[in-house]
Amino acid sequence: ITDRIAEDFASTAGRLDASTEVGARRRSAIRALEASGLPSARHENWKYANLRPLERARFLPAPRTATLPEAAALPEALPDIPRYLFIDGHFVPAVSAALEAGVTVQPAPHDHAVPDTELAGGDERFALLNAAFAGDVLSLDIPASGARPLQLEVLFAASSEAQTGASYPRLEVRLAPGAQLRLIERHLSAAAAASFVTSAVQVELGRGAHLEHYRLQELNRRSTLFDTLSARLMEDATYRLHTISTGGQSARSTLALRLAGERAALELAVASLGDRQQVQDGYAMVEHLAPNARTVQTFRGIAHGRARVAFNGKIIVAAGAHGTDSRQSLRGLLAGPEAEIDVRPQLEIYTDDVRCSHGATAGKLDDAMLFYLLSRGLDRDAAQRLLKWAFLEDVVSQIHLPGLRRQVEERLAVHLRDDALRELL
């Protein structure tokens, strides 16, 4: 597979920006990928992911399309939040808002990306693939300004068939000390094509910065997604990261979150829903590198049909990171006789004076709660839907934007086949 990637990269001469500096960064990413290779099912942190689509994938970037998606294919715009649209990794200014201050579209990954040597040695190797092929990069350099956070929405739409070309969305976010940003990031399909998407997000939060980040993965049931997000938090920075994943035939999300400054705070909330033969796999590694940092991690997953939903949450407390406060709650719900749920909390602690707790459960709906609802006159289907909604509420309730929360609830109602709730929303 790595050889085919290198061949496809060599054939892109003239199609990608290959200026001296940009080309050097692309070639560096390819060399690092060739040295490390992509992960396989033999790697412990990838044993639940579906890597078979790589065997038939074409890695050439999809060409820029002149066809815009119909308005009905896109979610309703939220009021007073500028929206930027990318199709197959290419910016579409014609239907995007004017670029705000600090918002730019670059022709390639930024020159101070995470070092390739660091990427090659860990679970972030798909970010190297993105760095080699990414086209238009949305770069957010947000300065400190005012008491209210800047609000932005980014839509990454996939429209190309995997055999025609791959989609490489890329987002780079840098918040200056004291800056505030509320960011909505959506991944969706603009057509019925079976797309191959490799996305990468890099986040850097300066001292006292605050980022509220909502990530919605809503690709169609024929698509494949490999997603990598890496973040670094400095002193007193706060990162609230919320992910809802319902789309894709096969989706893998890798989160590498580093709390590098004292009193940095991370709130991570993830909900994954799988149906039929979907595979939803997530891996989150949180490194506490400085004293008195705090992490709250919540995962809720539901698997229907023959789906597999997996989440691996790993927290590392480095030597010297005393005063760490870390809490994990990972729960999975089996809603099909052939469904599979895999939740795995991990803790590695290399210092004293910490408060770390974790819990993981996987099972079926609570029979006692189901009996209680049935005894109150609800039919079995309605009772089961109510219990599933209550199960997901631990994540959905943390969405503070009313309009966005409504859209998420509508999406989940479709996934749970709850027509009655859709009529109420």
CSV table of C-alpha atoms in Angstrom, one decimal, residues 111-358:
chain,number,residue,atom,x,y,z
A,111,ASP,CA,5.3,25.2,7.6
A,112,HIS,CA,5.0,24.7,11.4
A,113,ALA,CA,3.0,21.5,11.3
A,114,VAL,CA,3.7,18.7,13.8
A,115,PRO,CA,7.2,17.3,13.0
A,116,ASP,CA,7.1,14.3,10.7
A,117,THR,CA,9.3,12.3,13.1
A,118,GLU,CA,6.7,12.6,15.8
A,119,LEU,CA,3.8,11.6,13.4
A,120,ALA,CA,5.7,8.6,12.0
A,121,GLY,CA,6.3,7.1,15.4
A,122,GLY,CA,2.7,7.2,16.7
A,123,ASP,CA,-0.9,6.6,15.6
A,124,GLU,CA,-1.1,9.8,13.6
A,125,ARG,CA,0.4,8.4,10.4
A,126,PHE,CA,-2.7,9.0,8.3
A,127,ALA,CA,-2.0,12.7,8.9
A,128,LEU,CA,1.2,12.2,6.9
A,129,LEU,CA,-0.9,11.0,4.0
A,130,ASN,CA,-3.0,14.1,4.3
A,131,ALA,CA,0.0,16.4,4.5
A,132,ALA,CA,1.4,14.9,1.2
A,133,PHE,CA,-1.8,15.3,-0.8
A,134,ALA,CA,-3.9,18.1,0.8
A,135,GLY,CA,-4.9,20.9,-1.6
A,136,ASP,CA,-6.7,23.9,-0.1
A,137,VAL,CA,-6.0,24.3,3.7
A,138,LEU,CA,-8.3,26.4,5.9
A,139,SER,CA,-6.0,28.2,8.3
A,140,LEU,CA,-7.5,30.0,11.3
A,141,ASP,CA,-5.2,32.3,13.2
A,142,ILE,CA,-7.5,33.8,15.8
A,143,PRO,CA,-6.3,36.9,17.8
A,144,ALA,CA,-7.7,37.8,21.3
A,145,SER,CA,-10.6,40.2,20.8
A,146,GLY,CA,-13.6,41.1,23.0
A,147,ALA,CA,-15.6,39.1,25.5
A,148,ARG,CA,-17.5,37.0,22.9
A,149,PRO,CA,-16.0,34.2,21.0
A,150,LEU,CA,-15.8,34.2,17.2
A,151,GLN,CA,-18.1,31.7,15.6
A,152,LEU,CA,-17.4,29.8,12.4
A,153,GLU,CA,-18.7,26.8,10.5
A,154,VAL,CA,-16.7,24.7,8.1
A,155,LEU,CA,-18.3,22.1,5.7
A,156,PHE,CA,-16.1,19.4,4.2
A,157,ALA,CA,-18.2,17.7,1.5
A,158,ALA,CA,-17.1,14.6,-0.3
A,159,SER,CA,-18.5,14.1,-3.9
A,160,SER,CA,-15.9,12.0,-5.8
A,161,GLU,CA,-15.9,8.2,-6.2
A,162,ALA,CA,-12.9,6.6,-4.5
A,163,GLN,CA,-11.7,5.2,-7.8
A,164,THR,CA,-11.7,8.8,-9.3
A,165,GLY,CA,-9.7,10.4,-6.5
A,166,ALA,CA,-9.5,10.8,-2.7
A,167,SER,CA,-10.6,13.7,-0.6
A,168,TYR,CA,-8.1,15.4,1.8
A,169,PRO,CA,-9.8,18.0,4.0
A,170,ARG,CA,-7.3,19.9,6.2
A,171,LEU,CA,-7.9,22.4,9.0
A,172,GLU,CA,-5.3,24.3,11.0
A,173,VAL,CA,-6.4,26.2,14.1
A,174,ARG,CA,-4.2,28.5,16.1
A,175,LEU,CA,-5.6,30.6,18.9
A,176,ALA,CA,-3.5,33.5,20.3
A,177,PRO,CA,-3.2,33.9,24.1
A,178,GLY,CA,-6.7,34.8,25.4
A,179,ALA,CA,-8.4,34.2,22.1
A,180,GLN,CA,-11.9,32.5,21.9
A,181,LEU,CA,-13.4,30.5,19.1
A,182,ARG,CA,-16.6,28.5,18.6
A,183,LEU,CA,-16.0,26.2,15.7
A,184,ILE,CA,-18.4,23.8,13.9
A,185,GLU,CA,-16.7,21.3,11.6
A,186,ARG,CA,-18.9,19.0,9.5
A,187,HIS,CA,-17.9,16.1,7.3
A,188,LEU,CA,-20.7,15.1,4.9
A,189,SER,CA,-21.4,13.7,1.4
A,190,ALA,CA,-22.5,16.0,-1.4
A,191,ALA,CA,-23.4,13.0,-3.6
A,192,ALA,CA,-24.1,9.3,-3.4
A,193,ALA,CA,-20.5,8.4,-4.3
A,194,ALA,CA,-18.5,6.0,-2.3
A,195,SER,CA,-15.8,8.4,-1.3
A,196,PHE,CA,-12.4,7.9,0.3
A,197,VAL,CA,-11.6,10.7,2.8
A,198,THR,CA,-8.5,11.3,4.8
A,199,SER,CA,-8.8,14.4,7.0
A,200,ALA,CA,-6.4,16.1,9.3
A,201,VAL,CA,-6.9,18.8,11.9
A,202,GLN,CA,-4.2,20.6,13.9
A,203,VAL,CA,-5.0,22.7,16.9
A,204,GLU,CA,-2.7,25.0,18.9
A,205,LEU,CA,-4.2,26.9,21.9
A,206,GLY,CA,-2.1,29.7,23.5
A,207,ARG,CA,-2.2,30.7,27.1
A,208,GLY,CA,-5.7,31.2,28.4
A,209,ALA,CA,-7.3,30.5,25.0
A,210,HIS,CA,-10.7,28.9,24.8
A,211,LEU,CA,-11.9,26.7,21.9
A,212,GLU,CA,-15.4,25.1,21.7
A,213,HIS,CA,-15.2,22.6,18.9
A,214,TYR,CA,-18.1,20.6,17.5
A,215,ARG,CA,-17.3,17.8,15.0
A,216,LEU,CA,-20.1,16.1,13.1
A,217,GLN,CA,-19.3,13.1,10.9
A,218,GLU,CA,-22.3,12.5,8.5
A,219,LEU,CA,-20.8,10.9,5.4
A,220,ASN,CA,-23.0,8.5,3.4
A,221,ARG,CA,-23.1,4.8,4.1
A,222,ARG,CA,-20.8,4.0,1.2
A,223,SER,CA,-17.8,6.2,2.2
A,224,THR,CA,-14.6,5.5,4.1
A,225,LEU,CA,-13.0,8.0,6.5
A,226,PHE,CA,-9.6,8.2,8.2
A,227,ASP,CA,-9.5,11.2,10.5
A,228,THR,CA,-6.7,12.6,12.6
A,229,LEU,CA,-6.9,15.5,15.1
A,230,SER,CA,-3.8,16.6,17.0
A,231,ALA,CA,-4.0,19.4,19.6
A,232,ARG,CA,-1.6,21.2,22.0
A,233,LEU,CA,-2.9,23.2,24.9
A,234,MET,CA,-0.7,25.7,26.7
A,235,GLU,CA,-1.1,27.2,30.2
A,236,ASP,CA,-4.7,27.9,31.3
A,237,ALA,CA,-6.1,26.9,27.9
A,238,THR,CA,-9.5,25.2,27.6
A,239,TYR,CA,-10.6,22.9,24.9
A,240,ARG,CA,-14.2,21.6,24.7
A,241,LEU,CA,-14.3,19.0,22.0
A,242,HIS,CA,-17.6,17.3,21.0
A,243,THR,CA,-17.8,14.7,18.3
A,244,ILE,CA,-21.0,13.0,16.9
A,245,SER,CA,-20.2,10.2,14.4
A,246,THR,CA,-23.0,8.5,12.5
A,247,GLY,CA,-21.9,8.3,8.9
A,248,GLY,CA,-19.6,6.2,6.7
A,249,GLN,CA,-19.4,2.5,6.0
A,250,SER,CA,-16.1,2.6,7.8
A,251,ALA,CA,-14.8,5.5,10.0
A,252,ARG,CA,-11.7,5.7,12.1
A,253,SER,CA,-10.9,8.8,14.2
A,254,THR,CA,-7.6,9.3,15.9
A,255,LEU,CA,-7.3,12.1,18.6
A,256,ALA,CA,-3.9,13.1,20.0
A,257,LEU,CA,-4.4,15.7,22.7
A,258,ARG,CA,-1.4,17.1,24.6
A,259,LEU,CA,-1.9,19.2,27.7
A,260,ALA,CA,1.4,21.0,27.7
A,261,GLY,CA,0.7,23.9,30.0
A,262,GLU,CA,-0.2,24.1,33.7
A,263,ARG,CA,-3.9,24.1,34.5
A,264,ALA,CA,-4.9,23.3,30.9
A,265,ALA,CA,-8.4,21.8,30.7
A,266,LEU,CA,-9.9,19.3,28.2
A,267,GLU,CA,-13.5,18.3,28.0
A,268,LEU,CA,-14.0,15.5,25.4
A,269,ALA,CA,-17.4,14.1,24.6
A,270,VAL,CA,-18.0,11.6,21.9
A,271,ALA,CA,-21.1,9.8,20.6
A,272,SER,CA,-20.9,7.1,17.9
A,273,LEU,CA,-23.8,5.3,16.3
A,274,GLY,CA,-23.4,2.3,14.0
A,275,ASP,CA,-26.0,0.4,12.0
A,276,ARG,CA,-26.2,-2.5,9.6
A,277,GLN,CA,-22.5,-3.3,8.9
A,278,GLN,CA,-20.9,0.0,9.8
A,279,VAL,CA,-17.6,0.2,11.6
A,280,GLN,CA,-17.1,3.2,13.9
A,281,ASP,CA,-13.7,3.2,15.6
A,282,GLY,CA,-12.2,5.9,17.8
A,283,TYR,CA,-8.9,6.3,19.6
A,284,ALA,CA,-8.1,9.2,21.9
A,285,MET,CA,-4.7,9.6,23.5
A,286,VAL,CA,-4.5,12.4,26.1
A,287,GLU,CA,-1.1,13.3,27.5
A,288,HIS,CA,-0.8,15.3,30.7
A,289,LEU,CA,2.6,16.9,30.4
A,290,ALA,CA,2.2,19.7,33.0
A,291,PRO,CA,1.0,20.0,36.5
A,292,ASN,CA,-2.6,20.6,37.6
A,293,ALA,CA,-4.3,19.9,34.2
A,294,ARG,CA,-7.8,18.5,34.0
A,295,THR,CA,-9.5,16.0,31.6
A,296,VAL,CA,-13.1,14.9,31.5
A,297,GLN,CA,-13.7,12.2,28.9
A,298,THR,CA,-17.2,10.9,28.0
A,299,PHE,CA,-18.0,8.3,25.4
A,300,ARG,CA,-21.4,6.9,24.5
A,301,GLY,CA,-21.8,4.4,21.6
A,302,ILE,CA,-24.7,2.4,20.2
A,303,ALA,CA,-24.4,-0.5,17.8
A,304,HIS,CA,-27.4,-1.8,15.8
A,305,GLY,CA,-27.6,-4.6,13.3
A,306,ARG,CA,-24.2,-6.1,12.6
A,307,ALA,CA,-22.3,-2.8,13.3
A,308,ARG,CA,-19.1,-2.5,15.3
A,309,VAL,CA,-18.6,0.5,17.5
A,310,ALA,CA,-15.2,0.8,19.4
A,311,PHE,CA,-13.5,3.5,21.5
A,312,ASN,CA,-10.1,3.3,23.1
A,313,GLY,CA,-9.4,6.1,25.6
A,314,LYS,CA,-5.8,6.3,26.8
A,315,ILE,CA,-4.6,8.9,29.3
A,316,ILE,CA,-0.9,9.3,30.1
A,317,VAL,CA,0.2,11.3,33.1
A,318,ALA,CA,3.9,12.2,32.7
A,319,ALA,CA,6.5,12.5,35.4
A,320,GLY,CA,6.1,15.9,37.0
A,321,ALA,CA,2.5,16.3,36.0
A,322,HIS,CA,1.4,16.3,39.7
A,323,GLY,CA,-2.1,17.6,40.5
A,324,THR,CA,-3.6,15.9,37.4
A,325,ASP,CA,-7.4,15.4,37.6
A,326,SER,CA,-8.6,12.9,35.0
A,327,ARG,CA,-12.0,11.2,34.7
A,328,GLN,CA,-13.2,8.7,32.1
A,329,SER,CA,-16.7,7.4,31.5
A,330,LEU,CA,-17.0,5.0,28.5
A,331,ARG,CA,-20.3,3.2,27.9
A,332,GLY,CA,-21.5,1.1,25.0
A,333,LEU,CA,-25.0,-0.1,24.2
A,334,LEU,CA,-25.7,-3.3,22.1
A,335,ALA,CA,-28.9,-2.8,20.1
A,336,GLY,CA,-28.7,-5.8,17.8
A,337,PRO,CA,-28.1,-9.6,18.2
A,338,GLU,CA,-25.0,-9.5,16.0
A,339,ALA,CA,-23.7,-6.0,17.0
A,340,GLU,CA,-20.3,-5.5,18.7
A,341,ILE,CA,-19.2,-2.9,21.2
A,342,ASP,CA,-15.6,-2.5,22.4
A,343,VAL,CA,-14.7,0.2,25.0
A,344,ARG,CA,-11.3,0.3,26.5
A,345,PRO,CA,-10.0,2.8,29.1
A,346,GLN,CA,-6.3,3.0,29.7
A,347,LEU,CA,-4.3,4.8,32.3
A,348,GLU,CA,-0.5,5.3,32.5
A,349,ILE,CA,0.6,7.3,35.5
A,350,TYR,CA,4.3,8.2,36.1
A,351,THR,CA,3.9,10.5,39.1
A,352,ASP,CA,2.2,10.8,42.5
A,353,ASP,CA,-0.4,13.2,43.7
A,354,VAL,CA,-3.0,12.6,41.0
A,355,ARG,CA,-6.7,12.0,40.9
A,356,CYS,CA,-7.6,9.6,38.0
A,357,SER,CA,-10.7,7.5,37.6
A,358,HIS,CA,-12.1,5.5,34.8
